[in-house]
């Protein structure tokens, strides 16, 4: 049973895991150093725990205690009970979803574990925005993709914003990081995947044609600003475009992922 600890001082060091959640660079540092990440809202907290991430602590206002009573009953991590005003003071924003939990990161699985039995995977090169990473996970899971692979510089799926936007899909869809950016796509080709770079390059073919008839497909997406690197565009087996109209030059990367996932899932439907 979690110990309920009432905290009334915003400077209390026991709340360190929850401090300044809007300060991205500070949070990256704190979370990496302590091997933690935050989940926000009852549903997401439950999914994170169910995925095997042990809780370090919980933080919530009294009115959220009942909704998570069974979770607190089963945990031996402390639950800091604070006023909503104090939660806002510590975190830097209004915590309208109620409960927060600080959870332990677990070691990432290796590539072959993540790819076992997979037919459709997403590969993210250098997505910078955590909201986009979360939205891509949500679409990938919803549209039946089997896994997500991240280049070493891609933003963290366990960052609070990504976890929230993904609605927990970062816990249901297997994922890991590629060990090395240079050889990343070769590792997929060696495992029988057709790597399809989503790009606006002049020689790109319609994505519908690029994935048709392919047994194992890896869709490769690039950064919000400069798109896919020249190296990954060259290394991919195929370059594919979602045709654009009305003078729009590109889609947001998460929107592109959703469209391409739907098309790729449809290859099995014929
Ligand atoms: C906002 S776009 C980057 C635009 C960048 N100026 C470029 O030329 O690639 C981010 C990523 O979304 C994907 N993307 C966006 N629109 C696309 C489209 N119409 N066809 C294929 N991929 C697209 C690509 O993977 C791209 O790297």
GROMACS .gro file of C-alpha atoms and ligand atoms in nm:
model
  297
    1UNK     CA    1   0.000   0.000   0.000
    2UNK     CA    2   0.140   0.341  -0.100
    3UNK     CA    3   0.206   0.572   0.193
    4UNK     CA    4   0.002   0.892   0.162
    5UNK     CA    5   0.222   1.191   0.246
    6UNK     CA    6   0.064   1.533   0.271
    7UNK     CA    7   0.301   1.802   0.141
    8UNK     CA    8   0.233   2.173   0.188
    9UNK     CA    9   0.569   2.325   0.094
   10UNK     CA   10   0.638   2.370  -0.280
   11UNK     CA   11   1.010   2.360  -0.204
   12UNK     CA   12   0.993   2.013  -0.047
   13UNK     CA   13   1.281   1.810  -0.200
   14UNK     CA   14   1.060   1.499  -0.218
   15UNK     CA   15   0.875   1.667  -0.506
   16UNK     CA   16   1.193   1.700  -0.717
   17UNK     CA   17   1.070   1.453  -0.984
   18UNK     CA   18   0.774   1.684  -1.059
   19UNK     CA   19   0.950   2.020  -1.075
   20UNK     CA   20   0.929   2.257  -1.375
   21UNK     CA   21   0.768   2.014  -1.618
   22UNK     CA   22   0.753   2.277  -1.892
   23UNK     CA   23   1.129   2.333  -1.894
   24UNK     CA   24   1.224   2.084  -2.170
   25UNK     CA   25   1.601   2.106  -2.137
   26UNK     CA   26   1.593   2.082  -1.757
   27UNK     CA   27   1.354   1.786  -1.775
   28UNK     CA   28   1.567   1.601  -2.030
   29UNK     CA   29   1.861   1.633  -1.792
   30UNK     CA   30   1.670   1.535  -1.476
   31UNK     CA   31   1.491   1.241  -1.639
   32UNK     CA   32   1.804   1.099  -1.800
   33UNK     CA   33   2.005   1.138  -1.481
   34UNK     CA   34   1.750   0.962  -1.262
   35UNK     CA   35   1.616   0.716  -1.521
   36UNK     CA   36   1.261   0.837  -1.475
   37UNK     CA   37   0.968   0.963  -1.677
   38UNK     CA   38   0.630   1.111  -1.590
   39UNK     CA   39   0.281   0.990  -1.671
   40UNK     CA   40  -0.016   1.223  -1.646
   41UNK     CA   41  -0.380   1.127  -1.595
   42UNK     CA   42  -0.535   0.813  -1.449
   43UNK     CA   43  -0.556   0.617  -1.775
   44UNK     CA   44  -0.197   0.681  -1.878
   45UNK     CA   45  -0.064   0.609  -1.528
   46UNK     CA   46  -0.244   0.274  -1.534
   47UNK     CA   47  -0.104   0.189  -1.878
   48UNK     CA   48   0.250   0.278  -1.776
   49UNK     CA   49   0.229   0.055  -1.468
   50UNK     CA   50   0.069  -0.228  -1.665
   51UNK     CA   51   0.359  -0.208  -1.912
   52UNK     CA   52   0.597  -0.293  -1.628
   53UNK     CA   53   0.734   0.048  -1.529
   54UNK     CA   54   0.763   0.053  -1.149
   55UNK     CA   55   0.643   0.374  -0.980
   56UNK     CA   56   0.892   0.595  -0.796
   57UNK     CA   57   0.610   0.807  -0.652
   58UNK     CA   58   0.267   0.959  -0.723
   59UNK     CA   59   0.154   1.319  -0.688
   60UNK     CA   60  -0.209   1.422  -0.678
   61UNK     CA   61  -0.473   1.643  -0.521
   62UNK     CA   62  -0.706   1.469  -0.269
   63UNK     CA   63  -0.997   1.451  -0.514
   64UNK     CA   64  -0.802   1.212  -0.746
   65UNK     CA   65  -0.716   0.958  -0.475
   66UNK     CA   66  -1.033   0.752  -0.508
   67UNK     CA   67  -0.995   0.695  -0.884
   68UNK     CA   68  -0.651   0.541  -0.830
   69UNK     CA   69  -0.726   0.370  -0.499
   70UNK     CA   70  -0.659   0.020  -0.638
   71UNK     CA   71  -0.330   0.133  -0.794
   72UNK     CA   72  -0.214   0.292  -0.469
   73UNK     CA   73  -0.320  -0.018  -0.280
   74UNK     CA   74  -0.095  -0.232  -0.502
   75UNK     CA   75   0.209  -0.001  -0.489
   76UNK     CA   76   0.466   0.063  -0.220
   77UNK     CA   77   0.578   0.397  -0.368
   78UNK     CA   78   0.487   0.714  -0.175
   79UNK     CA   79   0.190   0.922  -0.288
   80UNK     CA   80   0.238   1.294  -0.229
   81UNK     CA   81  -0.097   1.457  -0.165
   82UNK     CA   82  -0.096   1.827  -0.245
   83UNK     CA   83  -0.342   2.107  -0.314
   84UNK     CA   84  -0.410   2.183  -0.681
   85UNK     CA   85  -0.245   2.519  -0.630
   86UNK     CA   86   0.072   2.362  -0.494
   87UNK     CA   87   0.077   2.109  -0.781
   88UNK     CA   88   0.066   2.401  -1.023
   89UNK     CA   89   0.340   2.584  -0.835
   90UNK     CA   90   0.571   2.282  -0.847
   91UNK     CA   91   0.502   2.160  -1.202
   92UNK     CA   92   0.457   2.499  -1.367
   93UNK     CA   93   0.117   2.423  -1.520
   94UNK     CA   94  -0.239   2.344  -1.423
   95UNK     CA   95  -0.256   1.966  -1.383
   96UNK     CA   96  -0.610   1.927  -1.510
   97UNK     CA   97  -0.586   1.552  -1.567
   98UNK     CA   98  -0.535   1.502  -1.198
   99UNK     CA   99  -0.282   1.240  -1.106
  100UNK     CA  100   0.084   1.240  -1.194
  101UNK     CA  101   0.322   0.951  -1.147
  102UNK     CA  102   0.699   0.936  -1.168
  103UNK     CA  103   0.804   0.598  -1.308
  104UNK     CA  104   1.127   0.411  -1.364
  105UNK     CA  105   1.248   0.365  -1.720
  106UNK     CA  106   1.325   0.004  -1.805
  107UNK     CA  107   1.604  -0.108  -2.042
  108UNK     CA  108   1.505  -0.085  -2.409
  109UNK     CA  109   1.462  -0.422  -2.587
  110UNK     CA  110   1.706  -0.518  -2.861
  111UNK     CA  111   1.619  -0.480  -3.228
  112UNK     CA  112   1.541  -0.846  -3.296
  113UNK     CA  113   1.306  -0.868  -2.999
  114UNK     CA  114   1.113  -0.566  -3.125
  115UNK     CA  115   1.103  -0.693  -3.484
  116UNK     CA  116   1.006  -1.053  -3.406
  117UNK     CA  117   0.704  -1.132  -3.623
  118UNK     CA  118   0.667  -0.767  -3.733
  119UNK     CA  119   0.539  -0.690  -4.085
  120UNK     CA  120   0.491  -0.314  -4.068
  121UNK     CA  121   0.719  -0.079  -3.878
  122UNK     CA  122   0.783   0.294  -3.853
  123UNK     CA  123   1.135   0.435  -3.845
  124UNK     CA  124   1.179   0.792  -3.717
  125UNK     CA  125   1.499   0.969  -3.805
  126UNK     CA  126   1.519   1.300  -3.619
  127UNK     CA  127   1.173   1.407  -3.510
  128UNK     CA  128   1.225   1.699  -3.275
  129UNK     CA  129   0.875   1.770  -3.143
  130UNK     CA  130   0.750   1.539  -2.866
  131UNK     CA  131   0.391   1.599  -2.971
  132UNK     CA  132   0.470   1.462  -3.317
  133UNK     CA  133   0.643   1.157  -3.170
  134UNK     CA  134   0.337   1.086  -2.953
  135UNK     CA  135   0.094   1.136  -3.242
  136UNK     CA  136   0.297   0.900  -3.464
  137UNK     CA  137   0.290   0.628  -3.197
  138UNK     CA  138  -0.086   0.673  -3.159
  139UNK     CA  139  -0.146   0.643  -3.534
  140UNK     CA  140   0.095   0.352  -3.571
  141UNK     CA  141  -0.077   0.157  -3.294
  142UNK     CA  142  -0.427   0.247  -3.411
  143UNK     CA  143  -0.354   0.148  -3.772
  144UNK     CA  144  -0.206  -0.189  -3.683
  145UNK     CA  145   0.168  -0.125  -3.711
  146UNK     CA  146   0.387  -0.363  -3.516
  147UNK     CA  147   0.680  -0.154  -3.393
  148UNK     CA  148   0.861   0.180  -3.397
  149UNK     CA  149   1.236   0.228  -3.434
  150UNK     CA  150   1.409   0.553  -3.348
  151UNK     CA  151   1.735   0.692  -3.477
  152UNK     CA  152   1.967   0.795  -3.194
  153UNK     CA  153   1.873   1.165  -3.223
  154UNK     CA  154   1.495   1.125  -3.238
  155UNK     CA  155   1.298   1.286  -2.950
  156UNK     CA  156   1.212   1.072  -2.648
  157UNK     CA  157   0.876   0.882  -2.662
  158UNK     CA  158   0.868   0.875  -2.281
  159UNK     CA  159   0.883   1.250  -2.249
  160UNK     CA  160   0.561   1.370  -2.077
  161UNK     CA  161   0.410   1.542  -2.382
  162UNK     CA  162   0.478   1.241  -2.606
  163UNK     CA  163   0.329   0.999  -2.354
  164UNK     CA  164   0.020   1.217  -2.319
  165UNK     CA  165  -0.042   1.268  -2.692
  166UNK     CA  166   0.020   0.898  -2.763
  167UNK     CA  167  -0.259   0.813  -2.516
  168UNK     CA  168  -0.046   0.531  -2.384
  169UNK     CA  169   0.050   0.384  -2.725
  170UNK     CA  170   0.417   0.425  -2.624
  171UNK     CA  171   0.343   0.141  -2.380
  172UNK     CA  172   0.155  -0.089  -2.617
  173UNK     CA  173   0.364  -0.058  -2.934
  174UNK     CA  174   0.708  -0.221  -2.904
  175UNK     CA  175   0.990   0.025  -2.974
  176UNK     CA  176   1.361   0.070  -2.940
  177UNK     CA  177   1.648   0.283  -3.065
  178UNK     CA  178   1.865   0.185  -3.359
  179UNK     CA  179   2.218   0.138  -3.230
  180UNK     CA  180   2.377   0.348  -3.504
  181UNK     CA  181   2.234   0.607  -3.742
  182UNK     CA  182   2.468   0.516  -4.031
  183UNK     CA  183   2.376   0.149  -4.046
  184UNK     CA  184   2.016   0.187  -3.925
  185UNK     CA  185   1.834   0.112  -4.252
  186UNK     CA  186   2.078  -0.164  -4.350
  187UNK     CA  187   1.981  -0.351  -4.033
  188UNK     CA  188   1.619  -0.350  -4.153
  189UNK     CA  189   1.706  -0.457  -4.506
  190UNK     CA  190   1.911  -0.746  -4.362
  191UNK     CA  191   1.597  -0.858  -4.179
  192UNK     CA  192   1.386  -0.870  -4.495
  193UNK     CA  193   1.216  -0.529  -4.475
  194UNK     CA  194   1.158  -0.310  -4.778
  195UNK     CA  195   1.261   0.033  -4.650
  196UNK     CA  196   1.039   0.309  -4.789
  197UNK     CA  197   1.165   0.665  -4.734
  198UNK     CA  198   0.879   0.916  -4.716
  199UNK     CA  199   1.014   1.216  -4.896
  200UNK     CA  200   0.929   1.498  -5.131
  201UNK     CA  201   1.226   1.408  -5.355
  202UNK     CA  202   1.162   1.447  -5.729
  203UNK     CA  203   1.213   1.077  -5.799
  204UNK     CA  204   0.971   0.960  -5.526
  205UNK     CA  205   0.684   0.737  -5.642
  206UNK     CA  206   0.331   0.741  -5.501
  207UNK     CA  207   0.334   0.569  -5.161
  208UNK     CA  208   0.046   0.344  -5.271
  209UNK     CA  209   0.270   0.194  -5.541
  210UNK     CA  210   0.580   0.186  -5.319
  211UNK     CA  211   0.425  -0.047  -5.061
  212UNK     CA  212   0.203  -0.259  -5.291
  213UNK     CA  213   0.285  -0.630  -5.269
  214UNK     CA  214   0.564  -0.586  -5.011
  215UNK     CA  215   0.565  -0.842  -4.732
  216UNK     CA  216   0.763  -0.653  -4.465
  217UNK     CA  217   0.758  -0.274  -4.487
  218UNK     CA  218   0.952  -0.012  -4.290
  219UNK     CA  219   0.819   0.342  -4.341
  220UNK     CA  220   1.093   0.596  -4.279
  221UNK     CA  221   1.004   0.951  -4.169
  222UNK     CA  222   1.223   1.258  -4.141
  223UNK     CA  223   1.259   1.569  -3.933
  224UNK     CA  224   0.998   1.847  -3.921
  225UNK     CA  225   1.240   2.106  -4.057
  226UNK     CA  226   1.478   1.957  -4.309
  227UNK     CA  227   1.312   1.622  -4.376
  228UNK     CA  228   1.503   1.296  -4.417
  229UNK     CA  229   1.880   1.310  -4.443
  230UNK     CA  230   2.032   1.257  -4.790
  231UNK     CA  231   2.205   0.948  -4.645
  232UNK     CA  232   1.881   0.778  -4.538
  233UNK     CA  233   1.704   0.875  -4.859
  234UNK     CA  234   1.984   0.708  -5.053
  235UNK     CA  235   1.999   0.404  -4.824
  236UNK     CA  236   1.625   0.329  -4.849
  237UNK     CA  237   1.505   0.072  -5.104
  238UNK     CA  238   1.232   0.307  -5.228
  239UNK     CA  239   1.144   0.675  -5.204
  240UNK     CA  240   0.773   0.749  -5.176
  241UNK     CA  241   0.556   1.060  -5.171
  242UNK     CA  242   0.201   1.136  -5.065
  243UNK     CA  243   0.096   1.354  -5.361
  244UNK     CA  244   0.022   1.715  -5.257
  245UNK     CA  245  -0.233   1.962  -5.399
  246UNK     CA  246  -0.328   2.331  -5.385
  247UNK     CA  247   0.034   2.441  -5.361
  248UNK     CA  248   0.087   2.274  -5.019
  249UNK     CA  249   0.445   2.152  -5.014
  250UNK     CA  250   0.427   1.894  -4.734
  251UNK     CA  251   0.220   1.747  -4.453
  252UNK     CA  252   0.303   1.770  -4.086
  253UNK     CA  253   0.514   1.461  -4.016
  254UNK     CA  254   0.250   1.304  -3.789
  255UNK     CA  255  -0.018   1.355  -4.054
  256UNK     CA  256   0.212   1.202  -4.316
  257UNK     CA  257   0.271   0.904  -4.087
  258UNK     CA  258  -0.104   0.850  -4.041
  259UNK     CA  259  -0.173   0.858  -4.416
  260UNK     CA  260   0.121   0.630  -4.499
  261UNK     CA  261   0.032   0.385  -4.220
  262UNK     CA  262  -0.322   0.358  -4.353
  263UNK     CA  263  -0.202   0.299  -4.707
  264UNK     CA  264   0.056   0.044  -4.590
  265UNK     CA  265  -0.195  -0.141  -4.373
  266UNK     CA  266  -0.421  -0.154  -4.679
  267UNK     CA  267  -0.165  -0.348  -4.887
  268UNK     CA  268  -0.289  -0.662  -4.715
  269UNK     CA  269  -0.648  -0.578  -4.804
  270UNK     CA  270  -0.545  -0.569  -5.171
  271LIG     C1  271   0.728   1.852  -4.262
  271LIG     S1  272   0.804   1.727  -4.352
  271LIG     C2  273   0.961   1.797  -4.392
  271LIG     C3  274   0.957   1.886  -4.509
  271LIG     C4  275   1.095   1.916  -4.562
  271LIG     N1  276   1.102   2.050  -4.606
  271LIG     C5  277   1.131   1.820  -4.675
  271LIG     O1  278   1.162   1.866  -4.783
  271LIG     O2  279   1.129   1.697  -4.654
  271LIG     C6  280   0.854   1.608  -4.233
  271LIG     C7  281   0.853   1.467  -4.282
  271LIG     O3  282   0.718   1.427  -4.309
  271LIG     C8  283   0.714   1.337  -4.418
  271LIG     N2  284   0.628   1.399  -4.521
  271LIG     C9  285   0.555   1.512  -4.509
  271LIG     N3  286   0.480   1.534  -4.619
  271LIG    C10  287   0.506   1.431  -4.703
  271LIG    C11  288   0.458   1.396  -4.833
  271LIG     N4  289   0.370   1.472  -4.898
  271LIG     N5  290   0.504   1.283  -4.889
  271LIG    C12  291   0.594   1.205  -4.825
  271LIG     N6  292   0.643   1.233  -4.702
  271LIG    C13  293   0.599   1.344  -4.641
  271LIG    C14  294   0.857   1.316  -4.465
  271LIG     O4  295   0.909   1.200  -4.406
  271LIG    C15  296   0.929   1.440  -4.410
  271LIG     O5  297   1.065   1.414  -4.386
   0.00000   0.00000   0.00000
